[in-house]
Amino acid sequence: MLMRLDKYLCSCGTGTRTEVKKIIKSKRVKVNNKIIDTSDFKVDETMTVTLDNKVVEYNKYTYIMLNKPAGYLSATRDNNKDTVIDLLEEKYRNMGLFPAGRLDRDTVGLVILTNDGDFAHNTLSPKKHVSKTYIAHIEGTLPPDACEIFNKGVILKDFTCESADLIIEETHNDYTVVRVTIHEGKYHQIKRMFLSLGCKVIYLKRISFGPIELDNKLKEGEYRLLDPKEMEFVKAVR
Ligand code: URA
């Protein structure tokens, strides 16, 4: 597929459209070993594009791991509220990235941002069984049979959840720390599952998405591209 050289470089994360245009003009870019200084020059995936003599690999899609802070919507745009896309540096903001699976505004932790619609769609499909693990803080204590109920499948007003794993990690005076793994992702699912037991979630953090674990080096609000090992999961799900 032929595309403009500036678009190619942008989609590889080289910079914003304006930055990339400047880079091209300054004769730092070669296509098949020939300096090209016009942004509308047409390239395709078979050509070798270099910047300062280093090959710029073409990536059709981008996959980012974000440690989402509270207070950000899992959406691409909102008139009043900040979205997860607002956390990205400018070069990533015009790539058509969106969150693969939503977290509530007050939920923190792992979000995968991508512009690969097939991947995002498949991660939501029950057939693919992409499990998600959360750490939750629950106000007060849980009923003694909570783990059993989660294991059997919590019955909500509009649907019955698949079996979920619930592990009690810590009990404190006024709250309980649990680890929950679910294999689907209905709206407010974790909060509603606990609510069905009469319990309130006061903190929720997603720590894994399929085999991808939240990188503990990422502080809230920080992000990085998925590494080659994590990309194996992307390829398997596509
Ligand atoms: N379940 C919820 O209730 N909220 C989330 O953000 C994710 C899962």
PDB file of C-alpha atoms and ligand atoms in Angstrom:
ATOM      1  CA  MET A   1       0.000   0.000   0.000  1.00  0.00           C
ATOM      2  CA  LEU A   2       1.502   3.301  -1.070  1.00  0.00           C
ATOM      3  CA  MET A   3       1.510   6.140   1.435  1.00  0.00           C
ATOM      4  CA  ARG A   4       3.152   9.514   1.906  1.00  0.00           C
ATOM      5  CA  LEU A   5       6.608   9.436   3.444  1.00  0.00           C
ATOM      6  CA  ASP A   6       5.553  11.771   6.298  1.00  0.00           C
ATOM      7  CA  LYS A   7       2.590   9.509   7.131  1.00  0.00           C
ATOM      8  CA  TYR A   8       4.845   6.444   7.102  1.00  0.00           C
ATOM      9  CA  LEU A   9       7.273   8.062   9.547  1.00  0.00           C
ATOM     10  CA  CYS A  10       4.443   9.296  11.801  1.00  0.00           C
ATOM     11  CA  SER A  11       2.877   5.843  11.989  1.00  0.00           C
ATOM     12  CA  CYS A  12       6.276   4.485  13.096  1.00  0.00           C
ATOM     13  CA  GLY A  13       6.287   6.959  15.999  1.00  0.00           C
ATOM     14  CA  THR A  14       9.101   9.117  14.592  1.00  0.00           C
ATOM     15  CA  GLY A  15       7.348  12.343  15.558  1.00  0.00           C
ATOM     16  CA  THR A  16       4.340  14.537  14.919  1.00  0.00           C
ATOM     17  CA  ARG A  17       3.413  15.371  11.325  1.00  0.00           C
ATOM     18  CA  THR A  18       5.073  18.819  11.669  1.00  0.00           C
ATOM     19  CA  GLU A  19       8.248  17.386  13.221  1.00  0.00           C
ATOM     20  CA  VAL A  20       8.466  14.679  10.569  1.00  0.00           C
ATOM     21  CA  LYS A  21       8.040  17.172   7.734  1.00  0.00           C
ATOM     22  CA  LYS A  22      10.959  19.198   9.130  1.00  0.00           C
ATOM     23  CA  ILE A  23      13.100  16.061   9.462  1.00  0.00           C
ATOM     24  CA  ILE A  24      12.392  15.129   5.832  1.00  0.00           C
ATOM     25  CA  LYS A  25      13.206  18.652   4.625  1.00  0.00           C
ATOM     26  CA  SER A  26      16.535  18.550   6.438  1.00  0.00           C
ATOM     27  CA  LYS A  27      17.577  15.588   4.210  1.00  0.00           C
ATOM     28  CA  ARG A  28      17.975  13.086   7.048  1.00  0.00           C
ATOM     29  CA  VAL A  29      15.666  10.540   5.453  1.00  0.00           C
ATOM     30  CA  LYS A  30      16.571   8.056   2.721  1.00  0.00           C
ATOM     31  CA  VAL A  31      14.322   5.702   0.806  1.00  0.00           C
ATOM     32  CA  ASN A  32      16.129   2.750  -0.752  1.00  0.00           C
ATOM     33  CA  ASN A  33      19.396   4.571  -0.062  1.00  0.00           C
ATOM     34  CA  LYS A  34      18.443   7.798  -1.829  1.00  0.00           C
ATOM     35  CA  ILE A  35      17.856  11.042   0.092  1.00  0.00           C
ATOM     36  CA  ILE A  36      14.214  12.107  -0.191  1.00  0.00           C
ATOM     37  CA  ASP A  37      13.330  15.612   0.990  1.00  0.00           C
ATOM     38  CA  THR A  38       9.674  15.806  -0.042  1.00  0.00           C
ATOM     39  CA  SER A  39       6.982  14.765   2.419  1.00  0.00           C
ATOM     40  CA  ASP A  40       4.525  13.629  -0.255  1.00  0.00           C
ATOM     41  CA  PHE A  41       6.969  11.112  -1.753  1.00  0.00           C
ATOM     42  CA  LYS A  42       5.125   7.758  -1.898  1.00  0.00           C
ATOM     43  CA  VAL A  43       6.530   4.713  -0.118  1.00  0.00           C
ATOM     44  CA  ASP A  44       5.295   1.215   0.713  1.00  0.00           C
ATOM     45  CA  GLU A  45       6.244  -1.515   3.210  1.00  0.00           C
ATOM     46  CA  THR A  46       8.715  -3.151   0.801  1.00  0.00           C
ATOM     47  CA  MET A  47      10.975  -0.071   0.656  1.00  0.00           C
ATOM     48  CA  THR A  48      13.799   0.571   3.098  1.00  0.00           C
ATOM     49  CA  VAL A  49      13.320   3.868   4.880  1.00  0.00           C
ATOM     50  CA  THR A  50      16.153   5.194   7.035  1.00  0.00           C
ATOM     51  CA  LEU A  51      16.462   8.171   9.358  1.00  0.00           C
ATOM     52  CA  ASP A  52      20.046   9.238  10.063  1.00  0.00           C
ATOM     53  CA  ASN A  53      21.037   5.971   8.375  1.00  0.00           C
ATOM     54  CA  LYS A  54      19.026   3.848  10.837  1.00  0.00           C
ATOM     55  CA  VAL A  55      16.248   1.692   9.423  1.00  0.00           C
ATOM     56  CA  VAL A  56      12.742   2.796  10.422  1.00  0.00           C
ATOM     57  CA  GLU A  57      10.659  -0.397  10.567  1.00  0.00           C
ATOM     58  CA  TYR A  58       7.113  -0.027   9.353  1.00  0.00           C
ATOM     59  CA  ASN A  59       4.510  -0.960  11.942  1.00  0.00           C
ATOM     60  CA  LYS A  60       1.020  -1.153  10.602  1.00  0.00           C
ATOM     61  CA  TYR A  61      -0.370  -0.893  14.127  1.00  0.00           C
ATOM     62  CA  THR A  62       0.809   0.440  17.471  1.00  0.00           C
ATOM     63  CA  TYR A  63       0.277  -1.226  20.869  1.00  0.00           C
ATOM     64  CA  ILE A  64       0.912   0.688  24.086  1.00  0.00           C
ATOM     65  CA  MET A  65       0.752  -0.412  27.716  1.00  0.00           C
ATOM     66  CA  LEU A  66      -0.546   2.406  29.921  1.00  0.00           C
ATOM     67  CA  ASN A  67      -0.753   2.528  33.704  1.00  0.00           C
ATOM     68  CA  LYS A  68      -3.988   4.487  33.883  1.00  0.00           C
ATOM     69  CA  PRO A  69      -4.418   6.913  36.771  1.00  0.00           C
ATOM     70  CA  ALA A  70      -7.819   7.630  38.321  1.00  0.00           C
ATOM     71  CA  GLY A  71      -9.725  10.534  36.807  1.00  0.00           C
ATOM     72  CA  TYR A  72      -9.234   9.619  33.128  1.00  0.00           C
ATOM     73  CA  LEU A  73     -11.938   8.288  30.839  1.00  0.00           C
ATOM     74  CA  SER A  74     -11.246   5.189  28.736  1.00  0.00           C
ATOM     75  CA  ALA A  75     -12.280   7.033  25.607  1.00  0.00           C
ATOM     76  CA  THR A  76     -10.559   8.866  22.793  1.00  0.00           C
ATOM     77  CA  ARG A  77     -12.190  12.252  23.193  1.00  0.00           C
ATOM     78  CA  ASP A  78     -14.459  14.067  25.617  1.00  0.00           C
ATOM     79  CA  ASN A  79     -15.561  17.668  25.763  1.00  0.00           C
ATOM     80  CA  ASN A  80     -15.191  18.064  29.509  1.00  0.00           C
ATOM     81  CA  LYS A  81     -13.151  15.237  30.972  1.00  0.00           C
ATOM     82  CA  ASP A  82      -9.574  14.056  30.408  1.00  0.00           C
ATOM     83  CA  THR A  83      -9.189  10.835  28.454  1.00  0.00           C
ATOM     84  CA  VAL A  84      -6.417   8.238  28.374  1.00  0.00           C
ATOM     85  CA  ILE A  85      -5.310   9.680  25.012  1.00  0.00           C
ATOM     86  CA  ASP A  86      -4.591  13.019  26.744  1.00  0.00           C
ATOM     87  CA  LEU A  87      -1.850  11.213  28.696  1.00  0.00           C
ATOM     88  CA  LEU A  88       0.147  10.472  25.541  1.00  0.00           C
ATOM     89  CA  GLU A  89       2.846  12.648  24.023  1.00  0.00           C
ATOM     90  CA  GLU A  90       1.745  14.404  20.852  1.00  0.00           C
ATOM     91  CA  LYS A  91       3.314  12.005  18.361  1.00  0.00           C
ATOM     92  CA  TYR A  92       0.959   9.259  19.570  1.00  0.00           C
ATOM     93  CA  ARG A  93      -2.158  11.401  19.652  1.00  0.00           C
ATOM     94  CA  ASN A  94      -2.944  11.382  15.944  1.00  0.00           C
ATOM     95  CA  MET A  95      -2.468   7.701  15.300  1.00  0.00           C
ATOM     96  CA  GLY A  96      -6.074   6.687  15.908  1.00  0.00           C
ATOM     97  CA  LEU A  97      -5.244   4.900  19.178  1.00  0.00           C
ATOM     98  CA  PHE A  98      -8.070   3.811  21.468  1.00  0.00           C
ATOM     99  CA  PRO A  99      -8.310   1.625  24.574  1.00  0.00           C
ATOM    100  CA  ALA A 100      -8.823  -2.111  23.970  1.00  0.00           C
ATOM    101  CA  GLY A 101     -11.384  -2.626  26.723  1.00  0.00           C
ATOM    102  CA  ARG A 102     -12.503   0.062  29.097  1.00  0.00           C
ATOM    103  CA  LEU A 103     -11.726   0.801  32.711  1.00  0.00           C
ATOM    104  CA  ASP A 104     -14.035   3.018  34.756  1.00  0.00           C
ATOM    105  CA  ARG A 105     -12.876   6.584  35.332  1.00  0.00           C
ATOM    106  CA  ASP A 106     -11.899   5.795  38.927  1.00  0.00           C
ATOM    107  CA  THR A 107     -10.207   2.459  38.089  1.00  0.00           C
ATOM    108  CA  VAL A 108      -6.416   2.458  37.721  1.00  0.00           C
ATOM    109  CA  GLY A 109      -3.920   0.143  36.076  1.00  0.00           C
ATOM    110  CA  LEU A 110      -3.334  -1.704  32.857  1.00  0.00           C
ATOM    111  CA  VAL A 111      -4.886  -0.417  29.651  1.00  0.00           C
ATOM    112  CA  ILE A 112      -3.719  -1.442  26.185  1.00  0.00           C
ATOM    113  CA  LEU A 113      -4.001   1.358  23.658  1.00  0.00           C
ATOM    114  CA  THR A 114      -3.971   0.394  20.011  1.00  0.00           C
ATOM    115  CA  ASN A 115      -5.211   1.326  16.557  1.00  0.00           C
ATOM    116  CA  ASP A 116      -5.695  -2.344  15.657  1.00  0.00           C
ATOM    117  CA  GLY A 117      -9.461  -2.813  15.572  1.00  0.00           C
ATOM    118  CA  ASP A 118      -9.305  -6.588  15.012  1.00  0.00           C
ATOM    119  CA  PHE A 119      -7.099  -7.117  18.043  1.00  0.00           C
ATOM    120  CA  ALA A 120      -9.287  -4.921  20.253  1.00  0.00           C
ATOM    121  CA  HIS A 121     -12.443  -6.630  19.052  1.00  0.00           C
ATOM    122  CA  ASN A 122     -11.036 -10.118  19.609  1.00  0.00           C
ATOM    123  CA  THR A 123      -9.896  -9.381  23.157  1.00  0.00           C
ATOM    124  CA  LEU A 124     -13.536  -8.714  24.002  1.00  0.00           C
ATOM    125  CA  SER A 125     -14.831 -11.883  22.355  1.00  0.00           C
ATOM    126  CA  PRO A 126     -15.835 -14.531  24.927  1.00  0.00           C
ATOM    127  CA  LYS A 127     -14.446 -17.160  22.510  1.00  0.00           C
ATOM    128  CA  LYS A 128     -10.905 -15.851  23.021  1.00  0.00           C
ATOM    129  CA  HIS A 129     -11.124 -16.146  26.828  1.00  0.00           C
ATOM    130  CA  VAL A 130      -8.841 -13.218  27.566  1.00  0.00           C
ATOM    131  CA  SER A 131      -8.727 -13.152  31.350  1.00  0.00           C
ATOM    132  CA  LYS A 132      -8.291  -9.942  33.304  1.00  0.00           C
ATOM    133  CA  THR A 133      -6.974  -9.781  36.848  1.00  0.00           C
ATOM    134  CA  TYR A 134      -7.735  -6.982  39.282  1.00  0.00           C
ATOM    135  CA  ILE A 135      -6.715  -6.014  42.775  1.00  0.00           C
ATOM    136  CA  ALA A 136      -9.722  -4.627  44.619  1.00  0.00           C
ATOM    137  CA  HIS A 137     -10.174  -3.060  48.024  1.00  0.00           C
ATOM    138  CA  ILE A 138     -13.563  -3.890  49.466  1.00  0.00           C
ATOM    139  CA  GLU A 139     -15.146  -1.862  52.240  1.00  0.00           C
ATOM    140  CA  GLY A 140     -15.439  -3.931  55.413  1.00  0.00           C
ATOM    141  CA  THR A 141     -15.383  -7.715  55.150  1.00  0.00           C
ATOM    142  CA  LEU A 142     -16.678 -10.253  52.649  1.00  0.00           C
ATOM    143  CA  PRO A 143     -19.254 -12.951  53.347  1.00  0.00           C
ATOM    144  CA  PRO A 144     -17.510 -16.240  54.182  1.00  0.00           C
ATOM    145  CA  ASP A 145     -18.808 -17.963  51.018  1.00  0.00           C
ATOM    146  CA  ALA A 146     -17.703 -15.140  48.641  1.00  0.00           C
ATOM    147  CA  CYS A 147     -14.994 -17.232  46.908  1.00  0.00           C
ATOM    148  CA  GLU A 148     -17.442 -20.078  46.335  1.00  0.00           C
ATOM    149  CA  ILE A 149     -20.089 -17.744  44.909  1.00  0.00           C
ATOM    150  CA  PHE A 150     -17.544 -16.169  42.528  1.00  0.00           C
ATOM    151  CA  ASN A 151     -16.381 -19.624  41.509  1.00  0.00           C
ATOM    152  CA  LYS A 152     -19.904 -20.802  40.694  1.00  0.00           C
ATOM    153  CA  GLY A 153     -20.683 -17.643  38.701  1.00  0.00           C
ATOM    154  CA  VAL A 154     -22.243 -14.554  40.241  1.00  0.00           C
ATOM    155  CA  ILE A 155     -25.848 -13.994  39.162  1.00  0.00           C
ATOM    156  CA  LEU A 156     -26.536 -10.360  38.272  1.00  0.00           C
ATOM    157  CA  LYS A 157     -29.891  -8.829  37.295  1.00  0.00           C
ATOM    158  CA  ASP A 158     -29.246  -9.036  33.547  1.00  0.00           C
ATOM    159  CA  PHE A 159     -26.727 -11.873  33.205  1.00  0.00           C
ATOM    160  CA  THR A 160     -24.894 -14.660  34.970  1.00  0.00           C
ATOM    161  CA  CYS A 161     -21.129 -14.181  35.153  1.00  0.00           C
ATOM    162  CA  GLU A 162     -18.743 -16.921  34.164  1.00  0.00           C
ATOM    163  CA  SER A 163     -16.801 -18.553  36.949  1.00  0.00           C
ATOM    164  CA  ALA A 164     -14.317 -16.081  38.465  1.00  0.00           C
ATOM    165  CA  ASP A 165     -11.362 -16.608  40.800  1.00  0.00           C
ATOM    166  CA  LEU A 166     -11.451 -14.678  44.034  1.00  0.00           C
ATOM    167  CA  ILE A 167      -8.490 -14.733  46.406  1.00  0.00           C
ATOM    168  CA  ILE A 168      -8.489 -12.858  49.721  1.00  0.00           C
ATOM    169  CA  GLU A 169      -5.058 -11.265  49.993  1.00  0.00           C
ATOM    170  CA  GLU A 170      -5.252  -9.129  53.157  1.00  0.00           C
ATOM    171  CA  THR A 171      -7.825  -8.264  55.760  1.00  0.00           C
ATOM    172  CA  HIS A 172      -7.627  -4.899  57.501  1.00  0.00           C
ATOM    173  CA  ASN A 173      -9.850  -3.351  60.177  1.00  0.00           C
ATOM    174  CA  ASP A 174     -12.079  -1.543  57.730  1.00  0.00           C
ATOM    175  CA  TYR A 175     -11.311  -3.045  54.300  1.00  0.00           C
ATOM    176  CA  THR A 176     -10.294  -6.277  52.571  1.00  0.00           C
ATOM    177  CA  VAL A 177      -7.789  -6.626  49.729  1.00  0.00           C
ATOM    178  CA  VAL A 178      -8.699  -9.215  47.102  1.00  0.00           C
ATOM    179  CA  ARG A 179      -7.432 -10.470  43.753  1.00  0.00           C
ATOM    180  CA  VAL A 180     -10.109 -11.264  41.190  1.00  0.00           C
ATOM    181  CA  THR A 181      -9.762 -12.839  37.769  1.00  0.00           C
ATOM    182  CA  ILE A 182     -12.628 -12.674  35.290  1.00  0.00           C
ATOM    183  CA  HIS A 183     -12.843 -14.002  31.753  1.00  0.00           C
ATOM    184  CA  GLU A 184     -15.280 -11.498  30.309  1.00  0.00           C
ATOM    185  CA  GLY A 185     -15.685  -7.755  30.630  1.00  0.00           C
ATOM    186  CA  LYS A 186     -19.189  -6.481  31.133  1.00  0.00           C
ATOM    187  CA  TYR A 187     -19.863  -2.880  32.157  1.00  0.00           C
ATOM    188  CA  HIS A 188     -18.840  -2.291  35.825  1.00  0.00           C
ATOM    189  CA  GLN A 189     -18.544  -6.041  36.153  1.00  0.00           C
ATOM    190  CA  ILE A 190     -16.264  -6.279  39.187  1.00  0.00           C
ATOM    191  CA  LYS A 191     -18.126  -3.594  41.112  1.00  0.00           C
ATOM    192  CA  ARG A 192     -21.449  -5.225  40.312  1.00  0.00           C
ATOM    193  CA  MET A 193     -20.232  -8.692  41.300  1.00  0.00           C
ATOM    194  CA  PHE A 194     -19.247  -7.403  44.736  1.00  0.00           C
ATOM    195  CA  LEU A 195     -22.388  -5.328  45.025  1.00  0.00           C
ATOM    196  CA  SER A 196     -24.418  -8.520  44.532  1.00  0.00           C
ATOM    197  CA  LEU A 197     -22.787  -9.725  47.772  1.00  0.00           C
ATOM    198  CA  GLY A 198     -23.631  -6.407  49.450  1.00  0.00           C
ATOM    199  CA  CYS A 199     -20.015  -5.201  49.253  1.00  0.00           C
ATOM    200  CA  LYS A 200     -18.604  -1.947  47.958  1.00  0.00           C
ATOM    201  CA  VAL A 201     -15.404  -1.679  45.880  1.00  0.00           C
ATOM    202  CA  ILE A 202     -13.435   1.339  47.095  1.00  0.00           C
ATOM    203  CA  TYR A 203     -10.313   0.852  44.934  1.00  0.00           C
ATOM    204  CA  LEU A 204      -9.833  -1.097  41.723  1.00  0.00           C
ATOM    205  CA  LYS A 205      -6.659  -1.739  39.759  1.00  0.00           C
ATOM    206  CA  ARG A 206      -6.222  -3.963  36.703  1.00  0.00           C
ATOM    207  CA  ILE A 207      -2.928  -5.798  36.882  1.00  0.00           C
ATOM    208  CA  SER A 208      -3.138  -8.149  33.915  1.00  0.00           C
ATOM    209  CA  PHE A 209      -4.787  -8.550  30.557  1.00  0.00           C
ATOM    210  CA  GLY A 210      -4.399 -12.083  29.192  1.00  0.00           C
ATOM    211  CA  PRO A 211      -0.730 -12.973  29.731  1.00  0.00           C
ATOM    212  CA  ILE A 212       0.311  -9.298  29.719  1.00  0.00           C
ATOM    213  CA  GLU A 213       1.117  -8.016  33.193  1.00  0.00           C
ATOM    214  CA  LEU A 214       1.256  -4.376  34.185  1.00  0.00           C
ATOM    215  CA  ASP A 215       4.921  -3.355  34.170  1.00  0.00           C
ATOM    216  CA  ASN A 216       5.646  -2.300  37.743  1.00  0.00           C
ATOM    217  CA  LYS A 217       8.260   0.165  36.471  1.00  0.00           C
ATOM    218  CA  LEU A 218       5.435   2.270  34.999  1.00  0.00           C
ATOM    219  CA  LYS A 219       4.153   4.873  37.425  1.00  0.00           C
ATOM    220  CA  GLU A 220       0.525   5.932  37.103  1.00  0.00           C
ATOM    221  CA  GLY A 221       0.190   7.996  33.921  1.00  0.00           C
ATOM    222  CA  GLU A 222       3.274   6.407  32.310  1.00  0.00           C
ATOM    223  CA  TYR A 223       3.263   4.120  29.288  1.00  0.00           C
ATOM    224  CA  ARG A 224       5.494   2.188  26.916  1.00  0.00           C
ATOM    225  CA  LEU A 225       5.221   0.159  23.718  1.00  0.00           C
ATOM    226  CA  LEU A 226       4.518  -3.554  24.173  1.00  0.00           C
ATOM    227  CA  ASP A 227       7.729  -5.577  24.093  1.00  0.00           C
ATOM    228  CA  PRO A 228       8.335  -8.504  21.676  1.00  0.00           C
ATOM    229  CA  LYS A 229       7.202 -11.101  24.252  1.00  0.00           C
ATOM    230  CA  GLU A 230       3.935  -9.232  24.847  1.00  0.00           C
ATOM    231  CA  MET A 231       3.480  -8.890  21.084  1.00  0.00           C
ATOM    232  CA  GLU A 232       3.272 -12.689  20.848  1.00  0.00           C
ATOM    233  CA  PHE A 233      -0.066 -12.457  22.661  1.00  0.00           C
ATOM    234  CA  VAL A 234      -1.246  -9.772  20.232  1.00  0.00           C
ATOM    235  CA  LYS A 235      -0.369 -12.035  17.287  1.00  0.00           C
ATOM    236  CA  ALA A 236      -2.103 -15.013  18.890  1.00  0.00           C
ATOM    237  CA  VAL A 237      -5.329 -13.073  19.501  1.00  0.00           C
ATOM    238  CA  ARG A 238      -5.536 -11.374  16.083  1.00  0.00           C
TER     239      ARG A 238
HETATM  240  N1  URA B   1     -14.991  -3.829  36.520  1.00  0.00           N
HETATM  241  C1  URA B   1     -15.442  -2.661  37.010  1.00  0.00           C
HETATM  242  O1  URA B   1     -16.396  -2.626  37.767  1.00  0.00           O
HETATM  243  N2  URA B   1     -14.791  -1.538  36.667  1.00  0.00           N
HETATM  244  C2  URA B   1     -13.718  -1.515  35.854  1.00  0.00           C
HETATM  245  O2  URA B   1     -13.157  -0.453  35.590  1.00  0.00           O
HETATM  246  C3  URA B   1     -13.251  -2.734  35.352  1.00  0.00           C
HETATM  247  C4  URA B   1     -13.907  -3.876  35.699  1.00  0.00           C
END
